[in-house]
């Protein structure tokens, strides 16, 4: 996590619950009814929206925006500068059952700068690459390459975006050169 000496202190709305032991970086704002569990780590300069749940063991990087009504469950790692749209869903179990003594968490990795649209669902066990963009309402069942744009149910490649999120190519098979530069 970045050096935070010049950031304002953490803001936690009175209705939010940040459990003892949770680590929240300077300048982060935790809004109405949010819940951050005891072993979660949330970086500096983040915005944690209304009714967001950050589970135990989750790591959220710096400068992340998690919009309203998102649950980030154990096994999910979100790197720096990620945007998570309202009502996006993360899972952590391939075979969910109410009772399963053999249950294990299946991890999910969201890389730096990725954007996840509103109401997108991310099935566990995937990696979303740097600056990738997931369209609203998409159901992501496979890895997403860096700078790739995916759309639909199931999510399929529809092009490439630059670091600003602008679509720069609709050629799904060939990313344009120089994406990382701009």
PDB file of C-alpha atoms in Angstrom:
ATOM      1  CA  UNK A   1       0.000   0.000   0.000  1.00  0.00           C
ATOM      2  CA  UNK A   2       1.230   3.496  -0.763  1.00  0.00           C
ATOM      3  CA  UNK A   3       2.722   6.049   1.605  1.00  0.00           C
ATOM      4  CA  UNK A   4      -0.233   7.829   3.166  1.00  0.00           C
ATOM      5  CA  UNK A   5       1.409  10.511   5.298  1.00  0.00           C
ATOM      6  CA  UNK A   6      -0.278  13.343   3.377  1.00  0.00           C
ATOM      7  CA  UNK A   7      -3.812  11.894   3.385  1.00  0.00           C
ATOM      8  CA  UNK A   8      -6.644  12.886   5.700  1.00  0.00           C
ATOM      9  CA  UNK A   9      -7.708  10.414   8.378  1.00  0.00           C
ATOM     10  CA  UNK A  10     -10.156   7.591   7.731  1.00  0.00           C
ATOM     11  CA  UNK A  11     -13.829   8.605   7.698  1.00  0.00           C
ATOM     12  CA  UNK A  12     -16.302   5.999   8.964  1.00  0.00           C
ATOM     13  CA  UNK A  13     -19.996   6.851   8.872  1.00  0.00           C
ATOM     14  CA  UNK A  14     -21.667   6.257  12.274  1.00  0.00           C
ATOM     15  CA  UNK A  15     -23.871   3.490  10.811  1.00  0.00           C
ATOM     16  CA  UNK A  16     -20.884   1.573   9.380  1.00  0.00           C
ATOM     17  CA  UNK A  17     -19.181  -1.291  11.212  1.00  0.00           C
ATOM     18  CA  UNK A  18     -15.409  -1.549  10.981  1.00  0.00           C
ATOM     19  CA  UNK A  19     -14.481  -4.466  13.220  1.00  0.00           C
ATOM     20  CA  UNK A  20     -11.528  -4.324  15.574  1.00  0.00           C
ATOM     21  CA  UNK A  21      -8.439  -5.600  13.767  1.00  0.00           C
ATOM     22  CA  UNK A  22      -9.498  -4.414  10.312  1.00  0.00           C
ATOM     23  CA  UNK A  23      -6.888  -2.253   8.603  1.00  0.00           C
ATOM     24  CA  UNK A  24      -8.186   0.799   6.737  1.00  0.00           C
ATOM     25  CA  UNK A  25      -5.788   3.222   5.052  1.00  0.00           C
ATOM     26  CA  UNK A  26      -5.684   6.984   5.505  1.00  0.00           C
ATOM     27  CA  UNK A  27      -8.115   9.020   3.446  1.00  0.00           C
ATOM     28  CA  UNK A  28     -10.528   6.115   2.960  1.00  0.00           C
ATOM     29  CA  UNK A  29     -14.238   6.841   3.355  1.00  0.00           C
ATOM     30  CA  UNK A  30     -16.511   4.094   4.644  1.00  0.00           C
ATOM     31  CA  UNK A  31     -20.159   5.040   4.067  1.00  0.00           C
ATOM     32  CA  UNK A  32     -23.598   4.124   5.468  1.00  0.00           C
ATOM     33  CA  UNK A  33     -24.173   0.553   6.628  1.00  0.00           C
ATOM     34  CA  UNK A  34     -20.855  -0.739   5.264  1.00  0.00           C
ATOM     35  CA  UNK A  35     -19.233  -3.621   7.150  1.00  0.00           C
ATOM     36  CA  UNK A  36     -15.510  -4.354   7.129  1.00  0.00           C
ATOM     37  CA  UNK A  37     -14.523  -7.580   8.902  1.00  0.00           C
ATOM     38  CA  UNK A  38     -11.710  -7.943  11.438  1.00  0.00           C
ATOM     39  CA  UNK A  39      -8.952  -9.342   9.221  1.00  0.00           C
ATOM     40  CA  UNK A  40      -9.773  -7.338   6.085  1.00  0.00           C
ATOM     41  CA  UNK A  41      -7.311  -4.819   4.674  1.00  0.00           C
ATOM     42  CA  UNK A  42      -8.543  -1.758   2.802  1.00  0.00           C
ATOM     43  CA  UNK A  43      -5.944   0.583   1.343  1.00  0.00           C
ATOM     44  CA  UNK A  44      -5.579   4.358   1.377  1.00  0.00           C
ATOM     45  CA  UNK A  45      -7.819   6.786  -0.471  1.00  0.00           C
ATOM     46  CA  UNK A  46     -10.621   4.281  -1.094  1.00  0.00           C
ATOM     47  CA  UNK A  47     -14.363   4.854  -1.217  1.00  0.00           C
ATOM     48  CA  UNK A  48     -16.443   2.063   0.322  1.00  0.00           C
ATOM     49  CA  UNK A  49     -20.076   2.746  -0.607  1.00  0.00           C
ATOM     50  CA  UNK A  50     -23.352   2.214   1.190  1.00  0.00           C
ATOM     51  CA  UNK A  51     -24.091  -1.367   2.245  1.00  0.00           C
ATOM     52  CA  UNK A  52     -20.722  -2.739   1.107  1.00  0.00           C
ATOM     53  CA  UNK A  53     -19.478  -5.878   2.854  1.00  0.00           C
ATOM     54  CA  UNK A  54     -15.732  -6.598   2.938  1.00  0.00           C
ATOM     55  CA  UNK A  55     -15.217 -10.081   4.351  1.00  0.00           C
ATOM     56  CA  UNK A  56     -12.474 -11.370   6.618  1.00  0.00           C
ATOM     57  CA  UNK A  57      -9.180 -11.949   4.847  1.00  0.00           C
ATOM     58  CA  UNK A  58     -10.005  -9.736   1.855  1.00  0.00           C
ATOM     59  CA  UNK A  59      -7.358  -7.327   0.571  1.00  0.00           C
ATOM     60  CA  UNK A  60      -8.401  -4.115  -1.184  1.00  0.00           C
ATOM     61  CA  UNK A  61      -5.631  -1.914  -2.600  1.00  0.00           C
ATOM     62  CA  UNK A  62      -5.265   1.865  -2.652  1.00  0.00           C
ATOM     63  CA  UNK A  63      -7.576   4.293  -4.484  1.00  0.00           C
ATOM     64  CA  UNK A  64     -10.299   1.677  -5.026  1.00  0.00           C
ATOM     65  CA  UNK A  65     -13.955   2.647  -5.425  1.00  0.00           C
ATOM     66  CA  UNK A  66     -16.501   0.031  -4.398  1.00  0.00           C
ATOM     67  CA  UNK A  67     -19.990   1.324  -5.120  1.00  0.00           C
ATOM     68  CA  UNK A  68     -23.171   0.571  -3.165  1.00  0.00           C
ATOM     69  CA  UNK A  69     -24.450  -2.928  -2.389  1.00  0.00           C
ATOM     70  CA  UNK A  70     -21.321  -4.939  -3.208  1.00  0.00           C
ATOM     71  CA  UNK A  71     -20.145  -7.919  -1.161  1.00  0.00           C
ATOM     72  CA  UNK A  72     -16.467  -8.781  -1.413  1.00  0.00           C
ATOM     73  CA  UNK A  73     -16.088 -12.281   0.025  1.00  0.00           C
ATOM     74  CA  UNK A  74     -13.081 -14.204   1.355  1.00  0.00           C
ATOM     75  CA  UNK A  75     -10.729 -15.197  -1.411  1.00  0.00           C
ATOM     76  CA  UNK A  76     -11.138 -11.982  -3.418  1.00  0.00           C
ATOM     77  CA  UNK A  77      -8.120  -9.718  -3.857  1.00  0.00           C
ATOM     78  CA  UNK A  78      -8.587  -6.276  -5.395  1.00  0.00           C
ATOM     79  CA  UNK A  79      -5.450  -4.399  -6.408  1.00  0.00           C
ATOM     80  CA  UNK A  80      -5.006  -0.596  -6.626  1.00  0.00           C
ATOM     81  CA  UNK A  81      -7.265   1.800  -8.575  1.00  0.00           C
ATOM     82  CA  UNK A  82     -10.029  -0.721  -9.282  1.00  0.00           C
ATOM     83  CA  UNK A  83     -13.620   0.422  -9.831  1.00  0.00           C
ATOM     84  CA  UNK A  84     -16.423  -1.918  -8.715  1.00  0.00           C
ATOM     85  CA  UNK A  85     -19.858  -0.782  -9.862  1.00  0.00           C
ATOM     86  CA  UNK A  86     -23.035  -0.941  -7.809  1.00  0.00           C
ATOM     87  CA  UNK A  87     -24.489  -4.365  -7.055  1.00  0.00           C
ATOM     88  CA  UNK A  88     -21.552  -6.260  -8.578  1.00  0.00           C
ATOM     89  CA  UNK A  89     -21.268  -9.794  -7.210  1.00  0.00           C
ATOM     90  CA  UNK A  90     -18.178 -11.812  -6.300  1.00  0.00           C
ATOM     91  CA  UNK A  91     -18.434 -15.521  -5.505  1.00  0.00           C
ATOM     92  CA  UNK A  92     -15.956 -17.783  -3.735  1.00  0.00           C
ATOM     93  CA  UNK A  93     -17.489 -21.256  -3.995  1.00  0.00           C
ATOM     94  CA  UNK A  94     -17.871 -23.404  -7.153  1.00  0.00           C
ATOM     95  CA  UNK A  95     -20.306 -25.828  -5.510  1.00  0.00           C
ATOM     96  CA  UNK A  96     -22.299 -23.890  -2.921  1.00  0.00           C
ATOM     97  CA  UNK A  97     -24.269 -25.845  -0.357  1.00  0.00           C
ATOM     98  CA  UNK A  98     -25.702 -24.716   2.963  1.00  0.00           C
ATOM     99  CA  UNK A  99     -23.740 -27.498   4.679  1.00  0.00           C
ATOM    100  CA  UNK A 100     -20.426 -28.713   3.279  1.00  0.00           C
ATOM    101  CA  UNK A 101     -17.662 -29.751   5.693  1.00  0.00           C
ATOM    102  CA  UNK A 102     -15.177 -29.988   2.774  1.00  0.00           C
ATOM    103  CA  UNK A 103     -15.789 -26.418   1.560  1.00  0.00           C
ATOM    104  CA  UNK A 104     -12.762 -24.503   0.365  1.00  0.00           C
ATOM    105  CA  UNK A 105     -12.450 -20.942  -0.875  1.00  0.00           C
ATOM    106  CA  UNK A 106     -11.705 -20.486  -4.561  1.00  0.00           C
ATOM    107  CA  UNK A 107      -9.679 -17.271  -5.000  1.00  0.00           C
ATOM    108  CA  UNK A 108     -10.371 -14.429  -7.441  1.00  0.00           C
ATOM    109  CA  UNK A 109      -7.846 -11.749  -8.446  1.00  0.00           C
ATOM    110  CA  UNK A 110      -8.775  -8.282  -9.742  1.00  0.00           C
ATOM    111  CA  UNK A 111      -5.681  -6.554 -11.110  1.00  0.00           C
ATOM    112  CA  UNK A 112      -4.757  -2.866 -10.982  1.00  0.00           C
ATOM    113  CA  UNK A 113      -7.026  -0.385 -12.738  1.00  0.00           C
ATOM    114  CA  UNK A 114      -9.717  -2.873 -13.792  1.00  0.00           C
ATOM    115  CA  UNK A 115     -13.348  -1.703 -13.988  1.00  0.00           C
ATOM    116  CA  UNK A 116     -16.315  -3.896 -13.149  1.00  0.00           C
ATOM    117  CA  UNK A 117     -19.702  -2.618 -14.313  1.00  0.00           C
ATOM    118  CA  UNK A 118     -22.918  -2.462 -12.327  1.00  0.00           C
ATOM    119  CA  UNK A 119     -24.629  -5.794 -11.670  1.00  0.00           C
ATOM    120  CA  UNK A 120     -21.749  -7.823 -13.094  1.00  0.00           C
ATOM    121  CA  UNK A 121     -21.218 -11.269 -11.585  1.00  0.00           C
ATOM    122  CA  UNK A 122     -17.725 -12.704 -11.263  1.00  0.00           C
ATOM    123  CA  UNK A 123     -17.579 -16.455 -10.794  1.00  0.00           C
ATOM    124  CA  UNK A 124     -14.716 -17.424  -8.491  1.00  0.00           C
ATOM    125  CA  UNK A 125     -11.396 -18.733  -9.694  1.00  0.00           C
ATOM    126  CA  UNK A 126     -10.782 -16.074 -12.333  1.00  0.00           C
ATOM    127  CA  UNK A 127      -8.257 -13.301 -12.846  1.00  0.00           C
ATOM    128  CA  UNK A 128      -9.275  -9.945 -14.274  1.00  0.00           C
ATOM    129  CA  UNK A 129      -6.233  -8.338 -15.897  1.00  0.00           C
ATOM    130  CA  UNK A 130      -4.876  -4.815 -15.476  1.00  0.00           C
ATOM    131  CA  UNK A 131      -7.180  -2.094 -16.815  1.00  0.00           C
ATOM    132  CA  UNK A 132      -9.647  -4.660 -18.166  1.00  0.00           C
ATOM    133  CA  UNK A 133     -13.267  -3.540 -18.447  1.00  0.00           C
ATOM    134  CA  UNK A 134     -16.283  -5.690 -17.628  1.00  0.00           C
ATOM    135  CA  UNK A 135     -19.558  -4.338 -18.996  1.00  0.00           C
ATOM    136  CA  UNK A 136     -22.575  -3.867 -16.757  1.00  0.00           C
ATOM    137  CA  UNK A 137     -24.615  -7.022 -16.252  1.00  0.00           C
ATOM    138  CA  UNK A 138     -21.919  -9.356 -17.536  1.00  0.00           C
ATOM    139  CA  UNK A 139     -21.354 -12.808 -16.037  1.00  0.00           C
ATOM    140  CA  UNK A 140     -17.626 -13.468 -16.014  1.00  0.00           C
ATOM    141  CA  UNK A 141     -16.745 -17.178 -15.974  1.00  0.00           C
ATOM    142  CA  UNK A 142     -13.211 -17.040 -17.436  1.00  0.00           C
ATOM    143  CA  UNK A 143     -10.061 -14.969 -17.063  1.00  0.00           C
ATOM    144  CA  UNK A 144     -10.096 -11.510 -18.633  1.00  0.00           C
ATOM    145  CA  UNK A 145      -6.876 -10.339 -20.290  1.00  0.00           C
ATOM    146  CA  UNK A 146      -5.272  -6.994 -19.455  1.00  0.00           C
ATOM    147  CA  UNK A 147      -7.058  -4.106 -21.251  1.00  0.00           C
ATOM    148  CA  UNK A 148      -9.709  -6.477 -22.612  1.00  0.00           C
ATOM    149  CA  UNK A 149     -13.372  -5.441 -22.833  1.00  0.00           C
ATOM    150  CA  UNK A 150     -15.848  -8.232 -22.067  1.00  0.00           C
ATOM    151  CA  UNK A 151     -19.620  -8.127 -22.420  1.00  0.00           C
ATOM    152  CA  UNK A 152     -22.614 -10.424 -21.883  1.00  0.00           C
ATOM    153  CA  UNK A 153     -23.684 -13.692 -20.311  1.00  0.00           C
ATOM    154  CA  UNK A 154     -21.372 -15.458 -20.398  1.00  0.00           C
ATOM    155  CA  UNK A 155     -18.949 -12.551 -20.827  1.00  0.00           C
ATOM    156  CA  UNK A 156     -17.137 -12.637 -24.160  1.00  0.00           C
ATOM    157  CA  UNK A 157     -14.382 -10.431 -25.566  1.00  0.00           C
ATOM    158  CA  UNK A 158     -15.687  -7.419 -27.511  1.00  0.00           C
ATOM    159  CA  UNK A 159     -12.527  -5.377 -27.922  1.00  0.00           C
ATOM    160  CA  UNK A 160      -9.778  -3.530 -26.095  1.00  0.00           C
ATOM    161  CA  UNK A 161      -9.656  -0.418 -23.931  1.00  0.00           C
ATOM    162  CA  UNK A 162      -6.838   1.881 -22.922  1.00  0.00           C
ATOM    163  CA  UNK A 163      -5.954   2.901 -19.358  1.00  0.00           C
ATOM    164  CA  UNK A 164      -8.599   5.669 -19.540  1.00  0.00           C
ATOM    165  CA  UNK A 165     -11.303   3.112 -20.387  1.00  0.00           C
ATOM    166  CA  UNK A 166     -11.730   4.255 -23.983  1.00  0.00           C
ATOM    167  CA  UNK A 167     -12.447   1.534 -26.551  1.00  0.00           C
ATOM    168  CA  UNK A 168      -9.441   1.522 -28.886  1.00  0.00           C
ATOM    169  CA  UNK A 169     -10.145  -1.621 -30.928  1.00  0.00           C
ATOM    170  CA  UNK A 170     -13.003  -4.015 -31.674  1.00  0.00           C
ATOM    171  CA  UNK A 171     -10.640  -6.684 -33.029  1.00  0.00           C
ATOM    172  CA  UNK A 172     -11.160  -9.262 -30.293  1.00  0.00           C
ATOM    173  CA  UNK A 173      -8.239 -11.439 -31.377  1.00  0.00           C
ATOM    174  CA  UNK A 174      -5.485  -8.825 -31.658  1.00  0.00           C
ATOM    175  CA  UNK A 175      -4.869  -6.223 -28.973  1.00  0.00           C
ATOM    176  CA  UNK A 176      -3.405  -3.002 -30.370  1.00  0.00           C
ATOM    177  CA  UNK A 177       0.232  -2.250 -29.635  1.00  0.00           C
ATOM    178  CA  UNK A 178       1.054   0.201 -26.882  1.00  0.00           C
ATOM    179  CA  UNK A 179      -1.987  -0.294 -24.632  1.00  0.00           C
ATOM    180  CA  UNK A 180       0.109  -0.082 -21.497  1.00  0.00           C
ATOM    181  CA  UNK A 181       1.402   3.341 -22.543  1.00  0.00           C
ATOM    182  CA  UNK A 182      -1.893   5.044 -22.932  1.00  0.00           C
TER     183      UNK A 182
END
